[in-house]
């Protein structure tokens, strides 16, 4: 992928601040759109968002006004000077958005899972010069996200960005969508020139953690945010719980701390180097221990094979996990973290033992 020039649009649009895209989940009425937009007039908010085609999980909910709402957004652009962003989910939406000269088109999480839909949109906007933002797919699949970006790159779109909005999970958790930071960070390290925007609204699913999530985004060097904003959030027709007022958004922006990326004073640099060398040493030890543990797991695999005993011994596995969780408590290590690590280790041990079972 030719990624060198992909981020230039961001510098043009927001040279001094992180990019801020704000506006309601859905365009409900002309009055609601204009009232919300007027509350957002501030040099630190460069783009107004509003959904006009809403992908709803169940039928019967408000699915957006479609074409009817596009002139309302044009009015916002004329009145406030903000750029306008809408979600498009098929070629027909793309054609209408181009007709109404919408500046930024984003691909929603339910669309980026579908290569046919992504391709048809890419073909429809080809040559338009529009900025395209691609939300992560709902399922935690990095390749699918990359694939969607590649489809736009292939038709020659250079003004590209991605939006991290979290991933669906079958387990009820702290957030509406699991952040799975590692997937976004992996994307960032593979494509450092593609701007990455954080959508705290859809990750959190509730108002009270938008600020913390946005600060986390700044700390992780995200280059922008998309935050759902409504002049009367409680009465919103979609995503009411996660929307905040324009006033609250401005307070959040005031409070956000853009931390320096580089240390300048020599004392801090020395300290950092000292601690980093300790981290490297500990990482080496961890790797050696893991290698040693796998060797022992292989020995156990050989014994099991000889006696035709099944690889998975559920009772023993539960004991290992319980023991680790109990010990971790005194060491200030969270149960969630330890379970994650031990599950991964156990999975790898099982794979090693199965390999031994397959050997002739
Ligand atoms: C939205 O931005 O309102 C939306 C539908 O988002 P997502 O595609 O992330 O669910
Ligand atoms: Mn929404």
Coordinates of N, CA, C and O and ligand atoms in Angstrom, one line a residue, residues 25 49 54 202 228 239 242, ligand 2:
X25 N -25.5 11.7 16.9 CA -25.5 10.3 16.3 C -26.3 10.4 15.0 O -25.9 10.0 14.0
X49 N -20.4 16.1 12.5 CA -20.9 14.8 12.1 C -22.4 14.6 12.3 O -22.9 15.3 13.2
X54 N -28.9 5.3 9.3 CA -28.5 4.7 10.5 C -28.7 3.2 10.5 O -29.8 2.7 10.3
X202 N -18.7 5.5 21.0 CA -19.2 4.1 20.7 C -18.4 3.0 21.6 O -18.9 1.9 21.7
X228 N -19.9 12.0 19.9 CA -21.3 12.3 19.7 C -21.8 13.3 20.6 O -21.7 13.2 21.8
X239 N -28.7 6.3 20.4 CA -27.5 6.4 21.2 C -27.6 7.6 22.3 O -26.6 8.3 22.5
X242 N -25.0 7.8 25.4 CA -23.5 8.2 25.2 C -23.3 9.6 24.6 O -22.2 10.0 24.5
Ligands
LIG2 MN1 -24.1 6.5 17.2

